[in-house]
mmCIF file of C-alpha atoms and ligand atoms in Angstrom:
data_model
loop_
_atom_site.group_PDB
_atom_site.id
_atom_site.type_symbol
_atom_site.label_atom_id
_atom_site.label_comp_id
_atom_site.label_asym_id
_atom_site.label_seq_id
_atom_site.Cartn_x
_atom_site.Cartn_y
_atom_site.Cartn_z
ATOM 1 C CA MET A 1 -23.682 7.276 163.274
ATOM 2 C CA LYS A 2 -22.736 7.515 159.538
ATOM 3 C CA GLU A 3 -22.431 4.009 157.901
ATOM 4 C CA LEU A 4 -22.477 1.726 154.842
ATOM 5 C CA THR A 5 -21.697 -1.691 154.007
ATOM 6 C CA LEU A 6 -19.316 -2.409 151.285
ATOM 7 C CA ARG A 7 -18.991 -5.471 149.113
ATOM 8 C CA PRO A 8 -17.617 -5.732 146.258
ATOM 9 C CA VAL A 9 -18.457 -8.769 143.773
ATOM 10 C CA SER A 10 -15.425 -10.567 144.052
ATOM 11 C CA ALA A 11 -15.268 -10.568 148.024
ATOM 12 C CA ALA A 12 -15.898 -13.127 150.092
ATOM 13 C CA HIS A 13 -17.684 -11.390 152.609
ATOM 14 C CA GLU A 14 -19.172 -7.911 153.388
ATOM 15 C CA CYS A 15 -17.291 -4.859 155.380
ATOM 16 C CA LYS A 16 -19.055 -2.581 157.297
ATOM 17 C CA ILE A 17 -17.895 1.139 157.489
ATOM 18 C CA LEU A 18 -18.618 2.974 160.406
ATOM 19 C CA CYS A 19 -18.125 7.027 161.382
ATOM 20 C CA ALA A 20 -19.104 9.367 163.928
ATOM 21 C CA GLU A 21 -17.192 10.891 166.910
ATOM 22 C CA GLY A 22 -16.660 8.510 169.432
ATOM 23 C CA ALA A 23 -17.514 5.691 167.239
ATOM 24 C CA PHE A 24 -14.514 3.864 168.917
ATOM 25 C CA GLU A 25 -16.001 3.395 172.359
ATOM 26 C CA LYS A 26 -19.259 3.450 170.780
ATOM 27 C CA CYS A 27 -18.892 0.261 168.253
ATOM 28 C CA LEU A 28 -16.314 -1.734 169.411
ATOM 29 C CA PRO A 29 -17.069 -3.441 172.067
ATOM 30 C CA GLU A 30 -20.487 -4.553 170.331
ATOM 31 C CA LEU A 31 -18.201 -5.675 167.056
ATOM 32 C CA ILE A 32 -16.044 -7.779 168.931
ATOM 33 C CA LYS A 33 -18.249 -9.545 171.575
ATOM 34 C CA LYS A 34 -18.928 -12.698 168.872
ATOM 35 C CA TYR A 35 -15.154 -13.270 169.116
ATOM 36 C CA PRO A 36 -13.529 -15.265 171.463
ATOM 37 C CA GLU A 37 -10.148 -13.539 171.429
ATOM 38 C CA VAL A 38 -9.446 -10.418 170.463
ATOM 39 C CA PHE A 39 -5.342 -8.795 169.611
ATOM 40 C CA VAL A 40 -4.846 -5.426 169.026
ATOM 41 C CA PHE A 41 -1.599 -4.401 166.914
ATOM 42 C CA THR A 42 -1.190 -0.813 166.879
ATOM 43 C CA ASP A 43 2.346 1.563 166.613
ATOM 44 C CA GLU A 44 4.169 3.164 169.449
ATOM 45 C CA ASN A 45 3.160 6.585 168.880
ATOM 46 C CA VAL A 46 -0.620 5.710 169.280
ATOM 47 C CA LEU A 47 -0.199 3.443 171.850
ATOM 48 C CA ARG A 48 1.578 6.213 173.408
ATOM 49 C CA LEU A 49 -1.129 8.941 172.914
ATOM 50 C CA TYR A 50 -4.268 6.393 173.425
ATOM 51 C CA GLY A 51 -3.094 2.936 175.137
ATOM 52 C CA ASP A 52 -5.496 3.504 178.190
ATOM 53 C CA LYS A 53 -8.320 4.474 175.998
ATOM 54 C CA ILE A 54 -7.433 1.254 173.768
ATOM 55 C CA GLU A 55 -7.083 -1.277 176.827
ATOM 56 C CA SER A 56 -10.103 0.036 178.011
ATOM 57 C CA VAL A 57 -12.095 -0.975 175.450
ATOM 58 C CA CYS A 58 -10.646 -3.621 173.499
ATOM 59 C CA ARG A 59 -9.824 -5.556 176.626
ATOM 60 C CA ALA A 60 -7.070 -7.209 174.828
ATOM 61 C CA PRO A 61 -3.387 -7.576 174.420
ATOM 62 C CA ILE A 62 -1.912 -5.327 172.980
ATOM 63 C CA PHE A 63 1.160 -5.680 170.085
ATOM 64 C CA SER A 64 2.904 -3.025 169.039
ATOM 65 C CA MET A 65 5.552 -1.513 166.006
ATOM 66 C CA PRO A 66 7.927 1.422 166.194
ATOM 67 C CA ALA A 67 6.076 4.032 163.940
ATOM 68 C CA GLY A 68 6.985 4.800 160.334
ATOM 69 C CA GLU A 69 6.892 3.382 156.545
ATOM 70 C CA GLU A 70 10.503 2.582 156.944
ATOM 71 C CA HIS A 71 8.978 -0.443 159.929
ATOM 72 C CA LYS A 72 6.149 -1.694 157.246
ATOM 73 C CA ASN A 73 8.941 -4.554 155.764
ATOM 74 C CA GLU A 74 8.613 -8.889 156.776
ATOM 75 C CA GLU A 75 10.285 -8.111 160.004
ATOM 76 C CA THR A 76 7.389 -6.634 161.803
ATOM 77 C CA LEU A 77 4.713 -8.587 159.476
ATOM 78 C CA PHE A 78 6.536 -11.701 161.354
ATOM 79 C CA ALA A 79 6.967 -10.005 164.561
ATOM 80 C CA LEU A 80 3.208 -9.859 164.689
ATOM 81 C CA LEU A 81 2.740 -13.345 163.531
ATOM 82 C CA ARG A 82 4.650 -14.599 165.885
ATOM 83 C CA ALA A 83 2.596 -12.363 168.753
ATOM 84 C CA MET A 84 -0.883 -13.671 167.708
ATOM 85 C CA LYS A 85 0.644 -17.155 167.988
ATOM 86 C CA GLU A 86 2.122 -16.655 171.129
ATOM 87 C CA ALA A 87 -1.325 -15.263 172.422
ATOM 88 C CA GLY A 88 -3.310 -18.080 170.783
ATOM 89 C CA LEU A 89 -5.110 -16.789 168.343
ATOM 90 C CA HIS A 90 -7.529 -19.440 166.466
ATOM 91 C CA ARG A 91 -9.230 -19.339 163.000
ATOM 92 C CA SER A 92 -12.021 -17.744 165.199
ATOM 93 C CA SER A 93 -10.116 -14.705 166.645
ATOM 94 C CA CYS A 94 -10.340 -11.026 165.422
ATOM 95 C CA LEU A 95 -7.263 -8.600 164.650
ATOM 96 C CA ILE A 96 -7.546 -5.061 165.794
ATOM 97 C CA ALA A 97 -5.443 -2.383 163.739
ATOM 98 C CA VAL A 98 -5.439 0.522 165.367
ATOM 99 C CA GLY A 99 -3.310 2.822 163.743
ATOM 100 C CA GLY A 100 -2.479 5.277 160.487
ATOM 101 C CA GLY A 101 -2.422 3.085 156.829
ATOM 102 C CA VAL A 102 0.961 1.833 157.847
ATOM 103 C CA VAL A 103 -1.105 -0.378 160.777
ATOM 104 C CA GLY A 104 -4.141 -0.823 158.571
ATOM 105 C CA ASP A 105 -1.445 -2.612 155.666
ATOM 106 C CA ILE A 106 0.431 -4.684 157.890
ATOM 107 C CA GLY A 107 -2.533 -5.960 160.023
ATOM 108 C CA GLY A 108 -4.909 -6.444 157.118
ATOM 109 C CA LEU A 109 -2.042 -8.605 155.798
ATOM 110 C CA ALA A 110 -1.030 -10.510 158.886
ATOM 111 C CA ALA A 111 -4.745 -11.310 159.564
ATOM 112 C CA SER A 112 -4.961 -12.497 155.568
ATOM 113 C CA LEU A 113 -2.474 -14.875 156.340
ATOM 114 C CA TYR A 114 -2.432 -15.962 159.784
ATOM 115 C CA MET A 115 -4.551 -19.674 159.710
ATOM 116 C CA ARG A 116 -5.661 -18.234 155.405
ATOM 117 C CA GLY A 117 -7.623 -15.661 157.250
ATOM 118 C CA ILE A 118 -9.246 -14.498 160.361
ATOM 119 C CA ASP A 119 -11.187 -11.549 160.700
ATOM 120 C CA CYS A 120 -9.811 -8.290 161.231
ATOM 121 C CA ILE A 121 -11.573 -5.126 162.079
ATOM 122 C CA CYS A 122 -9.789 -1.709 161.207
ATOM 123 C CA VAL A 123 -9.433 1.570 162.852
ATOM 124 C CA PRO A 124 -7.659 3.938 161.233
ATOM 125 C CA THR A 125 -7.012 7.187 163.297
ATOM 126 C CA THR A 126 -5.039 9.233 160.730
ATOM 127 C CA LEU A 127 -6.573 11.617 158.140
ATOM 128 C CA LEU A 128 -4.813 9.707 155.104
ATOM 129 C CA SER A 129 -6.327 6.097 156.574
ATOM 130 C CA GLN A 130 -9.406 7.473 157.485
ATOM 131 C CA THR A 131 -10.301 8.951 154.333
ATOM 132 C CA ASP A 132 -8.556 6.220 152.037
ATOM 133 C CA SER A 133 -6.313 3.556 152.899
ATOM 134 C CA SER A 134 -8.560 1.688 155.238
ATOM 135 C CA VAL A 135 -11.305 1.607 152.681
ATOM 136 C CA GLY A 136 -10.982 -1.319 150.098
ATOM 137 C CA GLY A 137 -9.463 -3.653 151.488
ATOM 138 C CA LYS A 138 -6.006 -3.575 149.769
ATOM 139 C CA THR A 139 -2.836 -4.786 152.097
ATOM 140 C CA ALA A 140 0.803 -5.021 152.094
ATOM 141 C CA ILE A 141 4.352 -4.609 152.779
ATOM 142 C CA ASP A 142 6.805 -3.115 151.170
ATOM 143 C CA PHE A 143 9.685 -5.254 150.021
ATOM 144 C CA CYS A 144 13.140 -5.786 148.550
ATOM 145 C CA GLY A 145 12.968 -1.710 148.140
ATOM 146 C CA VAL A 146 10.010 -1.475 146.412
ATOM 147 C CA LYS A 147 6.933 -0.117 148.058
ATOM 148 C CA ASN A 148 3.982 -2.574 149.030
ATOM 149 C CA LEU A 149 4.959 -5.390 146.785
ATOM 150 C CA VAL A 150 3.739 -7.847 149.087
ATOM 151 C CA GLY A 151 0.265 -8.233 150.007
ATOM 152 C CA ALA A 152 -3.269 -8.977 149.132
ATOM 153 C CA PHE A 153 -6.621 -7.986 148.415
ATOM 154 C CA SER A 154 -8.600 -8.606 152.329
ATOM 155 C CA LEU A 155 -11.284 -6.423 153.224
ATOM 156 C CA PRO A 156 -12.069 -6.058 157.026
ATOM 157 C CA LYS A 157 -15.042 -7.611 158.943
ATOM 158 C CA ALA A 158 -15.702 -3.872 159.442
ATOM 159 C CA VAL A 159 -13.457 -0.616 159.703
ATOM 160 C CA VAL A 160 -14.435 2.304 162.442
ATOM 161 C CA ALA A 161 -13.240 5.912 161.397
ATOM 162 C CA ASP A 162 -13.698 7.863 164.558
ATOM 163 C CA PRO A 163 -12.062 11.507 163.297
ATOM 164 C CA THR A 164 -11.691 12.337 167.457
ATOM 165 C CA PHE A 165 -8.316 10.393 166.955
ATOM 166 C CA LEU A 166 -7.021 13.150 164.485
ATOM 167 C CA LYS A 167 -6.786 15.973 167.423
ATOM 168 C CA THR A 168 -3.266 14.664 168.295
ATOM 169 C CA LEU A 169 -2.239 14.370 164.693
ATOM 170 C CA PRO A 170 0.438 16.404 163.522
ATOM 171 C CA PRO A 171 0.233 18.921 161.179
ATOM 172 C CA ARG A 172 2.053 17.400 158.253
ATOM 173 C CA GLU A 173 -0.179 14.557 158.686
ATOM 174 C CA ILE A 174 -3.097 16.821 158.062
ATOM 175 C CA ARG A 175 -1.219 17.739 154.852
ATOM 176 C CA CYS A 176 -0.853 14.367 153.934
ATOM 177 C CA GLY A 177 -4.515 13.399 154.223
ATOM 178 C CA LEU A 178 -5.775 16.586 152.082
ATOM 179 C CA GLY A 179 -3.601 15.236 148.895
ATOM 180 C CA GLU A 180 -5.876 12.270 148.718
ATOM 181 C CA ILE A 181 -9.164 14.560 150.108
ATOM 182 C CA VAL A 182 -8.612 17.051 147.163
ATOM 183 C CA LYS A 183 -7.911 13.889 144.769
ATOM 184 C CA HIS A 184 -11.591 12.505 145.727
ATOM 185 C CA GLY A 185 -12.527 16.315 145.127
ATOM 186 C CA ALA A 186 -10.987 16.442 141.778
ATOM 187 C CA LEU A 187 -13.288 13.614 141.156
ATOM 188 C CA CYS A 188 -16.689 14.604 142.523
ATOM 189 C CA GLY A 189 -18.048 17.430 141.638
ATOM 190 C CA GLU A 190 -20.188 17.864 145.146
ATOM 191 C CA LEU A 191 -17.420 17.263 147.338
ATOM 192 C CA PHE A 192 -15.273 19.611 145.252
ATOM 193 C CA ASP A 193 -17.399 22.447 145.697
ATOM 194 C CA LYS A 194 -16.982 21.705 149.619
ATOM 195 C CA LEU A 195 -13.901 22.079 149.121
ATOM 196 C CA TYR A 196 -13.368 25.107 147.688
ATOM 197 C CA ALA A 197 -15.953 26.756 150.032
ATOM 198 C CA ASN A 198 -13.818 25.775 152.709
ATOM 199 C CA ARG A 199 -10.340 26.350 151.458
ATOM 200 C CA GLU A 200 -9.662 28.866 153.843
ATOM 201 C CA ASN A 201 -10.070 26.791 156.303
ATOM 202 C CA LEU A 202 -9.520 23.445 154.915
ATOM 203 C CA THR A 203 -7.136 22.083 157.939
ATOM 204 C CA ASP A 204 -9.966 22.576 160.818
ATOM 205 C CA LEU A 205 -10.631 19.416 162.283
ATOM 206 C CA ASN A 206 -14.459 20.600 162.266
ATOM 207 C CA PHE A 207 -14.528 20.943 158.636
ATOM 208 C CA LEU A 208 -12.584 17.497 157.791
ATOM 209 C CA SER A 209 -14.357 15.950 160.490
ATOM 210 C CA SER A 210 -17.912 16.768 158.225
ATOM 211 C CA ILE A 211 -16.171 15.136 155.089
ATOM 212 C CA ILE A 212 -14.670 12.216 156.623
ATOM 213 C CA PHE A 213 -17.495 9.733 155.980
ATOM 214 C CA GLU A 214 -17.960 11.399 152.255
ATOM 215 C CA ASN A 215 -14.216 10.586 151.632
ATOM 216 C CA ILE A 216 -15.358 6.932 152.525
ATOM 217 C CA ALA A 217 -18.507 6.683 150.792
ATOM 218 C CA PHE A 218 -16.285 7.924 147.098
ATOM 219 C CA LYS A 219 -13.760 5.569 147.539
ATOM 220 C CA ALA A 220 -15.911 2.885 148.425
ATOM 221 C CA GLY A 221 -18.126 3.242 145.669
ATOM 222 C CA ILE A 222 -15.053 3.045 143.141
ATOM 223 C CA THR A 223 -13.906 0.146 145.254
ATOM 224 C CA GLN A 224 -17.290 -2.102 145.386
ATOM 225 C CA LYS A 225 -17.406 -1.307 141.103
ATOM 226 C CA ASP A 226 -13.795 -2.249 140.886
ATOM 227 C CA GLU A 227 -12.337 -4.091 143.575
ATOM 228 C CA ARG A 228 -8.860 -5.385 141.747
ATOM 229 C CA GLU A 229 -7.949 -2.170 140.039
ATOM 230 C CA SER A 230 -8.807 -3.442 136.584
ATOM 231 C CA GLY A 231 -10.722 -0.299 135.372
ATOM 232 C CA LEU A 232 -12.375 2.252 137.083
ATOM 233 C CA ARG A 233 -10.495 2.559 140.378
ATOM 234 C CA ARG A 234 -7.468 3.454 138.148
ATOM 235 C CA CYS A 235 -8.880 7.090 138.310
ATOM 236 C CA LEU A 236 -7.741 7.226 141.924
ATOM 237 C CA ASN A 237 -4.147 7.612 140.479
ATOM 238 C CA LEU A 238 -5.483 11.695 139.285
ATOM 239 C CA GLY A 239 -2.007 13.360 140.013
ATOM 240 C CA HIS A 240 -0.172 10.524 141.144
ATOM 241 C CA THR A 241 2.050 9.817 138.138
ATOM 242 C CA THR A 242 3.689 13.296 138.446
ATOM 243 C CA GLY A 243 3.353 13.081 142.101
ATOM 244 C CA HIS A 244 5.588 9.642 142.650
ATOM 245 C CA ALA A 245 7.418 10.859 139.996
ATOM 246 C CA LEU A 246 8.532 13.890 142.098
ATOM 247 C CA GLU A 247 8.339 11.780 146.014
ATOM 248 C CA LEU A 248 10.856 10.042 144.153
ATOM 249 C CA ALA A 249 13.067 12.555 143.265
ATOM 250 C CA ASP A 250 12.557 14.568 146.007
ATOM 251 C CA GLY A 251 11.742 13.325 149.087
ATOM 252 C CA LYS A 252 11.671 15.386 151.456
ATOM 253 C CA LEU A 253 8.177 16.386 151.632
ATOM 254 C CA SER A 254 4.493 13.749 152.492
ATOM 255 C CA HIS A 255 2.866 11.663 149.626
ATOM 256 C CA GLY A 256 -0.150 14.253 149.529
ATOM 257 C CA GLU A 257 2.162 17.086 148.957
ATOM 258 C CA TYR A 258 3.414 15.679 146.129
ATOM 259 C CA VAL A 259 -0.333 14.602 145.226
ATOM 260 C CA LEU A 260 -1.462 18.317 145.503
ATOM 261 C CA LEU A 261 1.930 19.055 143.623
ATOM 262 C CA GLY A 262 1.080 16.275 141.030
ATOM 263 C CA MET A 263 -2.265 17.874 140.095
ATOM 264 C CA LEU A 264 -1.565 20.883 140.027
ATOM 265 C CA LEU A 265 0.566 19.834 137.079
ATOM 266 C CA GLU A 266 -1.127 17.227 135.546
ATOM 267 C CA GLY A 267 -4.099 19.830 135.770
ATOM 268 C CA ARG A 268 -1.787 22.012 133.002
ATOM 269 C CA LEU A 269 -0.527 19.278 131.550
ATOM 270 C CA ALA A 270 -4.486 18.474 130.429
ATOM 271 C CA GLU A 271 -4.718 21.998 129.443
ATOM 272 C CA ARG A 272 -2.917 21.432 126.224
ATOM 273 C CA GLU A 273 -3.681 18.155 125.554
ATOM 274 C CA THR A 274 -6.966 17.567 126.171
ATOM 275 C CA GLU A 275 -10.416 20.098 126.415
ATOM 276 C CA VAL A 276 -10.711 21.047 129.858
ATOM 277 C CA ASP A 277 -12.806 23.608 131.781
ATOM 278 C CA PRO A 278 -10.068 26.169 132.439
ATOM 279 C CA ALA A 279 -12.298 28.082 135.151
ATOM 280 C CA TYR A 280 -12.806 25.301 136.777
ATOM 281 C CA LEU A 281 -8.566 24.321 136.556
ATOM 282 C CA ASP A 282 -7.879 27.268 138.223
ATOM 283 C CA LYS A 283 -10.344 26.819 141.452
ATOM 284 C CA LEU A 284 -8.412 23.201 141.410
ATOM 285 C CA PHE A 285 -4.962 24.992 141.079
ATOM 286 C CA LYS A 286 -6.134 27.245 144.277
ATOM 287 C CA LEU A 287 -7.317 24.651 145.830
ATOM 288 C CA CYS A 288 -4.034 22.552 145.551
ATOM 289 C CA LEU A 289 -2.206 25.748 146.665
ATOM 290 C CA ALA A 290 -4.221 25.929 149.231
ATOM 291 C CA ALA A 291 -3.898 22.611 150.910
ATOM 292 C CA LEU A 292 0.189 22.703 150.388
ATOM 293 C CA GLY A 293 0.129 26.550 152.450
ATOM 294 C CA SER A 294 2.613 27.685 150.217
ATOM 295 C CA LEU A 295 4.498 26.304 146.577
ATOM 296 C CA PRO A 296 7.045 24.109 148.202
ATOM 297 C CA ASP A 297 10.787 24.345 147.070
ATOM 298 C CA ILE A 298 11.459 20.542 145.133
ATOM 299 C CA LYS A 299 14.133 19.199 143.068
ATOM 300 C CA THR A 300 13.406 17.925 139.844
ATOM 301 C CA GLU A 301 15.859 16.792 138.504
ATOM 302 C CA GLY A 302 15.985 13.177 136.415
ATOM 303 C CA ALA A 303 12.439 13.222 138.161
ATOM 304 C CA PHE A 304 10.651 12.699 134.910
ATOM 305 C CA GLY A 305 12.295 9.458 133.617
ATOM 306 C CA LEU A 306 11.081 8.004 136.798
ATOM 307 C CA ALA A 307 7.657 8.464 136.166
ATOM 308 C CA ALA A 308 8.349 5.670 133.429
ATOM 309 C CA LEU A 309 9.718 3.053 135.574
ATOM 310 C CA ASP A 310 6.391 2.170 137.450
ATOM 311 C CA LYS A 311 5.196 -0.473 136.130
ATOM 312 C CA LYS A 312 1.346 1.189 136.657
ATOM 313 C CA ASN A 313 1.350 4.262 134.217
ATOM 314 C CA THR A 314 3.151 2.756 131.267
ATOM 315 C CA LYS A 315 0.566 1.560 128.917
ATOM 316 C CA GLY A 316 2.502 -0.057 125.657
ATOM 317 C CA GLY A 317 5.446 2.197 126.217
ATOM 318 C CA GLU A 318 3.620 5.416 126.838
ATOM 319 C CA ILE A 319 3.135 7.461 130.428
ATOM 320 C CA ALA A 320 -0.654 7.120 131.276
ATOM 321 C CA VAL A 321 -1.835 10.097 133.300
ATOM 322 C CA VAL A 322 -5.204 10.381 134.839
ATOM 323 C CA ALA A 323 -5.312 14.265 134.699
ATOM 324 C CA PRO A 324 -8.171 16.678 135.824
ATOM 325 C CA ALA A 325 -10.087 18.352 133.524
ATOM 326 C CA LYS A 326 -13.956 19.518 134.391
ATOM 327 C CA ARG A 327 -16.000 19.400 137.511
ATOM 328 C CA GLY A 328 -16.109 15.611 138.784
ATOM 329 C CA LYS A 329 -14.863 14.661 135.618
ATOM 330 C CA TYR A 330 -10.582 13.523 134.409
ATOM 331 C CA ALA A 331 -9.096 13.052 131.550
ATOM 332 C CA GLU A 332 -6.818 9.805 130.752
ATOM 333 C CA LEU A 333 -3.794 10.804 128.825
ATOM 334 C CA ARG A 334 -1.467 8.991 126.976
ATOM 335 C CA LEU A 335 1.640 10.674 125.969
ATOM 336 C CA THR A 336 4.940 9.145 125.018
ATOM 337 C CA LEU A 337 8.303 10.127 127.487
ATOM 338 C CA ALA A 338 9.574 12.881 125.620
ATOM 339 C CA LYS A 339 5.846 14.723 125.336
ATOM 340 C CA TYR A 340 5.204 13.943 128.660
ATOM 341 C CA GLU A 341 8.657 15.497 130.404
ATOM 342 C CA GLU A 342 8.355 18.391 128.384
ATOM 343 C CA GLY A 343 4.828 19.048 129.306
ATOM 344 C CA VAL A 344 5.731 18.698 132.785
ATOM 345 C CA LYS A 345 9.109 21.045 132.757
ATOM 346 C CA ARG A 346 6.791 23.395 131.059
ATOM 347 C CA ALA A 347 3.776 23.246 133.615
ATOM 348 C CA LEU A 348 6.583 23.774 135.958
ATOM 349 C CA ALA A 349 7.946 26.789 134.890
ATOM 350 C CA GLU A 350 4.441 28.137 134.576
ATOM 351 C CA VAL A 351 3.227 27.361 137.752
ATOM 352 C CA TYR A 352 6.603 28.399 139.784
ATOM 353 C CA HIS A 353 7.401 31.185 137.398
ATOM 354 C CA ALA A 354 4.227 32.851 137.452
HETATM 355 N N1 NAD B 1 -4.226 0.143 151.788
HETATM 356 C C1 NAD B 1 -4.372 1.116 150.517
HETATM 357 O O1 NAD B 1 -5.448 1.270 149.561
HETATM 358 C C2 NAD B 1 -3.008 2.482 151.045
HETATM 359 C C3 NAD B 1 -3.977 3.608 150.227
HETATM 360 C C4 NAD B 1 -3.028 4.339 150.669
HETATM 361 C C5 NAD B 1 -1.785 4.401 151.406
HETATM 362 N N2 NAD B 1 -1.705 3.603 151.879
HETATM 363 C C6 NAD B 1 -0.553 3.143 152.752
HETATM 364 O O2 NAD B 1 -0.756 4.315 153.801
HETATM 365 C C7 NAD B 1 0.473 4.295 154.581
HETATM 366 C C8 NAD B 1 0.472 5.648 154.852
HETATM 367 O O3 NAD B 1 -0.249 5.943 155.903
HETATM 368 P P1 NAD B 1 -0.553 7.124 157.004
HETATM 369 O O4 NAD B 1 -0.211 8.333 156.492
HETATM 370 O O5 NAD B 1 -1.626 7.280 157.977
HETATM 371 O O6 NAD B 1 1.036 6.514 157.873
HETATM 372 P P2 NAD B 1 1.492 6.564 159.076
HETATM 373 O O7 NAD B 1 0.577 4.772 159.280
HETATM 374 O O8 NAD B 1 2.691 5.705 159.104
HETATM 375 O O9 NAD B 1 1.369 7.496 160.095
HETATM 376 C C9 NAD B 1 1.440 8.189 160.271
HETATM 377 C C10 NAD B 1 2.076 8.624 161.540
HETATM 378 O O10 NAD B 1 1.033 9.511 162.194
HETATM 379 C C11 NAD B 1 1.303 9.022 163.673
HETATM 380 N N3 NAD B 1 -0.070 8.474 163.840
HETATM 381 C C12 NAD B 1 -1.274 7.509 163.859
HETATM 382 N N4 NAD B 1 -2.464 8.013 164.530
HETATM 383 C C13 NAD B 1 -1.559 9.158 164.970
HETATM 384 C C14 NAD B 1 -2.505 9.852 165.921
HETATM 385 N N5 NAD B 1 -4.266 10.025 165.850
HETATM 386 N N6 NAD B 1 -2.166 10.980 166.534
HETATM 387 C C15 NAD B 1 -0.722 11.090 166.438
HETATM 388 N N7 NAD B 1 -0.015 10.631 165.324
HETATM 389 C C16 NAD B 1 -0.753 9.491 164.910
HETATM 390 C C17 NAD B 1 2.287 7.310 163.313
HETATM 391 O O11 NAD B 1 2.341 7.075 164.418
HETATM 392 C C18 NAD B 1 2.731 7.673 162.154
HETATM 393 O O12 NAD B 1 4.098 8.176 162.935
HETATM 394 C C19 NAD B 1 1.350 4.426 153.675
HETATM 395 O O13 NAD B 1 2.364 3.080 153.819
HETATM 396 C C20 NAD B 1 0.977 3.728 152.257
HETATM 397 O O14 NAD B 1 1.090 3.054 151.647
HETATM 398 C C21 NAD B 1 -2.657 2.021 151.673
HETATM 399 ZN ZN1 ZN B 2 -1.914 8.126 147.335
#
């Protein structure tokens, strides 16, 4: 069993993160035995695939939401809170969120609101949630058409990442998780070397299982130092300024695929704006391409103006881009919208017509 304890300076308690094949059966009973009541929150896909397993391990009532980001809203949040009330949960009860990032984000938020906060244990079941969203204590729902508008910083008591859940994950969801994994690689040299060496079999589950804990440890290290995203945590935005812009304009691919494209393009942008290692950027380019499978056809009209609308990207009227630069090193660029737009369009032309 691999494990670490995360305790950001401003957090009220620590969070134990456990990772191993079979960790769900091995650790959950021990983690929940002290609670007088536990309650499971999941989604309909996970319930269909793992309902029996969840029931036999957790021995608790289960509430499931319809699957998908379009249900990450106040309706689902309040339906869950109502179900928790009807199940008679108290201040000393525990909510177990078993599912992808959507379930983790809503479950974490509901646990932080119910009776001003009850314990939550997170069991991430997608590649993205195991390597990224379950680590760091950010919770939210989408509201009034804005992603993650209403939420809270609220660390779960424990996260149990069990790669055996990934066996049923559709290929598209694997690619989605790979976007953030390659991003971690672009920020952490050792992980990059492993990913690059395995670029021919990035989607192999044995390989992925072998690097999940490293991703958790990397993200935990960043969160530990900067829980509230005032400085260092911003590096996790690498590839995202352009990735989000493309996601808004095109919208057909998964978030992770846009992040991969964002990194590709921002690497090219960085080449003209700052000191970079061209040989490293070439390798990162190959890695992103390998993770994407092939360069997808995307609609880019109007995309880059959209980058300016994102609060996270705009600093004093300029676009902030966290771009890959050297092995384990990123560059924070600040460009006028005109310069950013021109740079990404040039990068697009280079990448797509090479
Ligand atoms: N809190 C954070 O720090 C943070 C960070 C990144 C992303 N997020 C959020 O995470 C969400 C995306 O997470 P996601 O990609 O896990 O999406 P998701 O939760 O929608 O899961 C993707 C799909 O996979 C299904 N699924 C889940 N586990 C499965 C399994 N083991 N086998 C087969 N199917 C399974 C789900 O039912 C769903 O259809 C977004 O809402 C995003 O905002 C949060
Ligand atoms: Zn992302």
